[in-house]
XYZ file of C-alpha atoms in Angstrom:
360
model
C 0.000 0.000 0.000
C 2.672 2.381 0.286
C 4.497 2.743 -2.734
C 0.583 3.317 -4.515
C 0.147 6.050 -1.726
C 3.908 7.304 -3.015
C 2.871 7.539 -6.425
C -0.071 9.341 -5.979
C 1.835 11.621 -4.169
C 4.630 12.192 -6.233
C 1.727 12.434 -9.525
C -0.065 15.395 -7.406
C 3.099 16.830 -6.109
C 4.067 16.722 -10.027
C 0.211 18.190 -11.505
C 0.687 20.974 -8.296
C 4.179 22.383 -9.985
C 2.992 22.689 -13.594
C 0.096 24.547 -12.611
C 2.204 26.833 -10.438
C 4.918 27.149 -13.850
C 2.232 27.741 -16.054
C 0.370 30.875 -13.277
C 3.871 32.342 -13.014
C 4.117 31.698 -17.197
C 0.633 33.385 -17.248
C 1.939 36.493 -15.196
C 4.934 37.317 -16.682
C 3.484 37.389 -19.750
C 0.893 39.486 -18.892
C 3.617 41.932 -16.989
C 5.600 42.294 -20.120
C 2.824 42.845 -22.309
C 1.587 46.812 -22.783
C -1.683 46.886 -21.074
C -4.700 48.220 -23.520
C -5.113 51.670 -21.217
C -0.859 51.940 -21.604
C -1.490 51.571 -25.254
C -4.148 54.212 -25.136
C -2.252 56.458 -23.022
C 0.402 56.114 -25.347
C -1.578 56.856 -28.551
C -3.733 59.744 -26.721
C 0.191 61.414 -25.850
C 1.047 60.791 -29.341
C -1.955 62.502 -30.493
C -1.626 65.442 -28.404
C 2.066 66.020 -29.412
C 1.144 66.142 -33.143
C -1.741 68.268 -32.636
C 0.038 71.158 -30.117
C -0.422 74.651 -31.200
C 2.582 75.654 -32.781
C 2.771 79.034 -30.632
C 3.055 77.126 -27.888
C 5.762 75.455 -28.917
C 7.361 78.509 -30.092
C 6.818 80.017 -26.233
C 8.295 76.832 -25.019
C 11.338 77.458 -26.767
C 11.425 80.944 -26.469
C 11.909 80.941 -22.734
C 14.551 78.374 -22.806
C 12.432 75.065 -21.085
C 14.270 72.265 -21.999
C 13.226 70.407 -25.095
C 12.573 67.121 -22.911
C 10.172 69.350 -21.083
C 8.563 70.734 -24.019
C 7.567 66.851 -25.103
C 6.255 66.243 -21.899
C 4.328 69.171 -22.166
C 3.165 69.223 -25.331
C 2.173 65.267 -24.545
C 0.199 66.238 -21.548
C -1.808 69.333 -22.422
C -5.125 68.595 -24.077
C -4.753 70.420 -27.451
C -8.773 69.282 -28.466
C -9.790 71.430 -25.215
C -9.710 74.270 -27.580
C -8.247 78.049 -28.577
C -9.892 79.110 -24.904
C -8.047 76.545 -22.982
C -5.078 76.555 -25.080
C -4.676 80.439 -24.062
C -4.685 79.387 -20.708
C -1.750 77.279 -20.982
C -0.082 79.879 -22.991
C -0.411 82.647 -20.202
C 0.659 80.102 -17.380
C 3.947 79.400 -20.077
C 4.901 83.223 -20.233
C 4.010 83.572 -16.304
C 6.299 81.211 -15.124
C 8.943 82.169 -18.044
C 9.140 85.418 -16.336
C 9.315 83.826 -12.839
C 12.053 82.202 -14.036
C 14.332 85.187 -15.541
C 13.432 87.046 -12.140
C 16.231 85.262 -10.189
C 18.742 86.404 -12.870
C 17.378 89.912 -12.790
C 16.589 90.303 -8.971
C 19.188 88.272 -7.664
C 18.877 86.010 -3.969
C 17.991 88.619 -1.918
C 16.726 86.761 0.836
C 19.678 86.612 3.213
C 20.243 90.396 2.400
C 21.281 92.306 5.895
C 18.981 95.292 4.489
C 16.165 92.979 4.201
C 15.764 91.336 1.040
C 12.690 89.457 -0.900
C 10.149 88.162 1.200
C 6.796 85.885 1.510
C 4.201 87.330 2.273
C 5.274 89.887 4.113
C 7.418 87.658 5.900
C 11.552 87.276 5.375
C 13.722 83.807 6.729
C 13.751 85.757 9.888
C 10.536 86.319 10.706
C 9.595 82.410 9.990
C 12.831 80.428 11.397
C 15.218 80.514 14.635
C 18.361 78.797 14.286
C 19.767 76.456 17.099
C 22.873 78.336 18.426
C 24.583 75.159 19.303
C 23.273 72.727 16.396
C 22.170 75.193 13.886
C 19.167 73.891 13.301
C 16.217 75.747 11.802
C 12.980 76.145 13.980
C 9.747 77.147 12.549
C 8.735 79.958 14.397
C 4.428 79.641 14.913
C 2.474 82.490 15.523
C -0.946 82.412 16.580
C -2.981 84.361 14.517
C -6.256 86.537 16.029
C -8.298 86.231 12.951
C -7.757 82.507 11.327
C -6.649 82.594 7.303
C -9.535 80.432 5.418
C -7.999 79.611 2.387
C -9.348 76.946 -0.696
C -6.283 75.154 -1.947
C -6.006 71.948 -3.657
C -3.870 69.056 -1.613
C -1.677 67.029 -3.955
C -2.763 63.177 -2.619
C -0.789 61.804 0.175
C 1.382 58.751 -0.853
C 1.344 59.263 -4.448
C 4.093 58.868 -6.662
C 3.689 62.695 -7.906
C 4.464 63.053 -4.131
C 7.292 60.428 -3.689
C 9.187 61.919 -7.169
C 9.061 65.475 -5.609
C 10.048 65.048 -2.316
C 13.141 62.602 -3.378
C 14.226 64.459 -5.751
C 14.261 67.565 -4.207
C 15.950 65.783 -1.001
C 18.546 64.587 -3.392
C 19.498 67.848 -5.327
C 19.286 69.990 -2.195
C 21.587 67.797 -0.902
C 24.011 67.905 -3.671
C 23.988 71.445 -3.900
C 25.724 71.695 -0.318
C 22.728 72.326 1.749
C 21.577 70.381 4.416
C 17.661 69.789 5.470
C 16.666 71.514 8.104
C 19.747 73.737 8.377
C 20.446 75.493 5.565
C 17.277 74.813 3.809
C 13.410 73.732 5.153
C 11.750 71.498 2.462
C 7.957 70.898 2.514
C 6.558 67.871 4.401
C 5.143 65.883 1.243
C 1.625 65.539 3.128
C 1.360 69.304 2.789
C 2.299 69.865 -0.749
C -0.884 71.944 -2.275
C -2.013 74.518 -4.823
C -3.127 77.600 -2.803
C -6.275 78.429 -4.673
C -8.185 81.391 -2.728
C -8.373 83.078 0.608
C -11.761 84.065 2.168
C -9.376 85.769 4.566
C -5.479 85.824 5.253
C -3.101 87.122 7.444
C -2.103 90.574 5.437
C -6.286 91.187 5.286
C -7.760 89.782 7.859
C -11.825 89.277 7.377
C -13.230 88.357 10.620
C -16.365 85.936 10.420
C -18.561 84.316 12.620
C -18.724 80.701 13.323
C -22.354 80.515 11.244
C -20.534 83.071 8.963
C -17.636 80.473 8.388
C -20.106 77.308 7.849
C -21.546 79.748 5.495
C -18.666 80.016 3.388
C -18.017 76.502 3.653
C -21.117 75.643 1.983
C -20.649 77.839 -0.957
C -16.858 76.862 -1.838
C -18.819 72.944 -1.561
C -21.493 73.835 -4.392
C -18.406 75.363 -6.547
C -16.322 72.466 -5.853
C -19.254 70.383 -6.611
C -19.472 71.919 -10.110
C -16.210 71.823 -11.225
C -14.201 69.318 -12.947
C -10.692 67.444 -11.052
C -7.815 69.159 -12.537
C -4.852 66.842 -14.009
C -1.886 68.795 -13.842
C 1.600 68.464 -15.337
C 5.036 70.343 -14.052
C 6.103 72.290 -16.515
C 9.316 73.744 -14.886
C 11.067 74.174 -11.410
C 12.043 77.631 -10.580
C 13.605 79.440 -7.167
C 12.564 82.845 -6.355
C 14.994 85.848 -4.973
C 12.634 84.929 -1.889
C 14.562 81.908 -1.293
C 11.338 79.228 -2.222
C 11.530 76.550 -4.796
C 8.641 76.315 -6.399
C 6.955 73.691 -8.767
C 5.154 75.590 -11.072
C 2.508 73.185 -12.835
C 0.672 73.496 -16.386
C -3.022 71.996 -16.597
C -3.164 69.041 -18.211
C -7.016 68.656 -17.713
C -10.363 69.233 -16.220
C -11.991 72.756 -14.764
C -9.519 75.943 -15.919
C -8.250 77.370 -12.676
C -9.072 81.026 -13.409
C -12.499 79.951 -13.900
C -12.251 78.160 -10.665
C -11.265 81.805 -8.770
C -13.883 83.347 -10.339
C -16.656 81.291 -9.061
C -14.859 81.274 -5.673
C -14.978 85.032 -5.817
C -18.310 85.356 -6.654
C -19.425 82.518 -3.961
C -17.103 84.512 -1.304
C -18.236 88.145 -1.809
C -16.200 88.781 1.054
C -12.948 88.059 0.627
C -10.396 90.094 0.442
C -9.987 92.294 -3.073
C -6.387 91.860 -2.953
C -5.596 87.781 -3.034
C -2.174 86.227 -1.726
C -1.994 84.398 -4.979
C -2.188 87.712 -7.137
C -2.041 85.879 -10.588
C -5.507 83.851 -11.246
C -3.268 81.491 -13.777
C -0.932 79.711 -11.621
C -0.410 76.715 -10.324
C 2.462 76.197 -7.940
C 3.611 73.877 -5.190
C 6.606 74.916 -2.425
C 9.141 72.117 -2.607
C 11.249 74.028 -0.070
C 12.683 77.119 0.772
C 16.747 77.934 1.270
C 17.081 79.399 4.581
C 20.949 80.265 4.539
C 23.805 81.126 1.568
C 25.153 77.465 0.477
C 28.185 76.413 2.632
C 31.511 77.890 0.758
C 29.177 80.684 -0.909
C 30.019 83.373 2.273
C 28.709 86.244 1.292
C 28.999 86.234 -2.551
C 25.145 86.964 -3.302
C 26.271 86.005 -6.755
C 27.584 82.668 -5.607
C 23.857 82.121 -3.636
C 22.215 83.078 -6.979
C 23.859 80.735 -9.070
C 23.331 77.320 -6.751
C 19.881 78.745 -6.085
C 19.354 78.647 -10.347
C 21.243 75.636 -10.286
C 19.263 73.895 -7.990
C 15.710 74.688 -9.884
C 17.327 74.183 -13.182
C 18.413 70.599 -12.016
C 14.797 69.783 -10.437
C 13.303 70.734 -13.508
C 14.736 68.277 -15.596
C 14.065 65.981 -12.922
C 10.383 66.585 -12.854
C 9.296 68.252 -15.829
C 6.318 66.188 -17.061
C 5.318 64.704 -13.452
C 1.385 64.827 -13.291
C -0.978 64.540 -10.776
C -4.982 64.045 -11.025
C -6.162 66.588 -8.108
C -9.853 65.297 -6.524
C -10.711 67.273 -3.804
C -10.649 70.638 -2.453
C -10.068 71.250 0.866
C -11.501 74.476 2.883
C -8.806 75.454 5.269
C -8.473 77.592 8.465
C -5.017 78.169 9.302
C -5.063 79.035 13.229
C -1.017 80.185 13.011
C 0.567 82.005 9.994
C 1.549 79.925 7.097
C 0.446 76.478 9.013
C 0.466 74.570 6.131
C 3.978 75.656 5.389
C 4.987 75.329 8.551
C 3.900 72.334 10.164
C 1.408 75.083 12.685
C -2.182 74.207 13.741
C -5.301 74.041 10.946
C -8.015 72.132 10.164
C -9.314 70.907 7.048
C -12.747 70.080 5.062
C -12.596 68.196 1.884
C -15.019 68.439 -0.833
C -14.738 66.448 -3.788
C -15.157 67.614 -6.994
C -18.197 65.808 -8.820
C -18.443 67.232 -12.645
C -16.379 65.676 -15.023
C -16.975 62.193 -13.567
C -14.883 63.879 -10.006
C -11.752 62.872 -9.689
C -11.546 59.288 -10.599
């Protein structure tokens, strides 16, 4: 009886393996074949890129983006959108061209003794202390009497739009001779956003009532509601005489963010006349922000300027192209200045945006 029970064995020990070959056969070829959507993808790229305005390829070039950049671009943006989204993504090119040429023209002022380029008001002072002993940078919170209630747009946590920014900025930061948290503060990865609109900020203050604040969440929910998710693609990396890095993206799809502001201003009759984000084009994330002159700089501005250009000149061919599907919006009170910047105290409400299909 036992060498029948061995064979049997051995036969279904035998039957068992081939069926595990041919399931790890099945998935490998399936893993090296192009998936139908990657196909599509492909072909809807392709078809974009050949059907580009030519004037936007011209502005491309113009202000100097790197040719890899321009086919990521031109792969991305949604030429069939038409000549009124199309001038969109024109305006946003020549905006962030000139944000670009700034930093030659303006120079790093931020570590100026006279008091150089600041943010919002604020310089590197203002918003960091520096450890005597260590060196290290300390955010400095301040509590702020009247919250800011701002709409921005939260890239999602964990993504790989995230993961790509925050490793390579880590990494060319890094290689430029700063050091995190010393000589330069980048942006916790959970917080990276698009700052939209402000019901109220810190340089205008608009005091409102609890029921006046549920109020004004309610009407940022029914624009929300109405509009479409953006897709959006970086278009180029730039650093401001400020000191911030700043991802400046191109839209790739969905609801026009200028027409976004607009219904946000005429849902928050309110708010402030002059905005924090003065331009109602752009579309920017904070990677980081260099707090101090780059070790072995001393106090050759020029020296700062150059590994400041350097640094967003680098990250741009790095992430040029990345893009990001953006879902919800999130209604934000900021209870110290610059919270989400600086790791302070706010709460957030998240509204998801349902035209378009939302933002699946």
């Amino acid at each position: 009886m036992a060498g029948p029970r061995r064979s049997r064995l051995a036969a279904r020990r035998r039957t068992i393996a081939r069926c595990c070959a041919c399931v790890v056969l099945a998935l490998a070829a399936l893993a090296a074949r192009p998936t139908a959507r990657g196909v599509g993808d492909a072909r809807e790229r392709a078809r974009r890129r050949a059907s580009v305005d030519p004037s936007l390829l011209e502005e491309w070039s113009r202000s100097r983006l790197p040719p890899k950049c321009s086919r990521a671009l031109s792969g991305s943006v949604d030429a069939a959108s038409g000549s009124w989204a199309l001038s969109h993504v024109a305006s946003r090119s020549k905006l962030y061209a000139a944000m670009d040429a700034e930093l030659t023209e303006r120079g790093l002022t931020a570590f100026d003794d006279a008091g150089g380029a600041r943010t919002q008001g604020s310089g590197v002072d203002d918003l960091f202390a520096f450890d005597r002993v260590t060196g290290l940078a300390r955010a400095k919170l301040t509590r702020l009497d009247v919250a800011v209630r701002a709409i921005v747009l939260p890239l999602p946590r964990r993504s790989r739009a995230a993961f790509r920014m925050r490793r390579a900025t880590r990494a060319v930061v890094a290689a430029a001779g700063y050091h995190d948290g010393r000589d330069a503060w980048l942006q916790d990865p959970d917080a990276y956003h698009f700052s939209m609109f402000h019901a109220s900020h810190h340089l205008a203050p608009t005091p409102a009532s609890a029921a006046e604040v549920e109020a004004e969440m309610r009407a940022v929910a029914r624009v929300v509601r109405g509009a479409c998710a953006m897709t959006a693609t970086i278009e180029r990396v730039v650093a401001t005489p400020s000191g911030s890095v700043v991802a400046l993206w191109n839209l790739a799809g969905g609801s026009e963010p200028s027409a976004f502001r607009d219904a946000l201003r005429a849902a928050l009759p309110n708010a402030p006349a002059a905005q924090i984000v003065s331009d109602e084009h752009i579309m920017h994330t904070t990677l980081a922000r260099l707090l101090r002159p780059p070790p072995g700089a001393g106090g050759d501005a020029a020296a700062a300027t150059a590994a400041a250009a350097a640094i967003a000149r680098q990250l741009t061919e790095r992430l040029c192209g990345v893009e990001v599907t953006l879902p919800i919006a999130w209604f934000v009170q900021e209870r110290d200045k610059l919270a989400l910047a600086l790791g302070g105290a706010h709460d957030a409400t998240p509204t998801t945006f349902d035209a378009c299909g939302g933002g699946g």
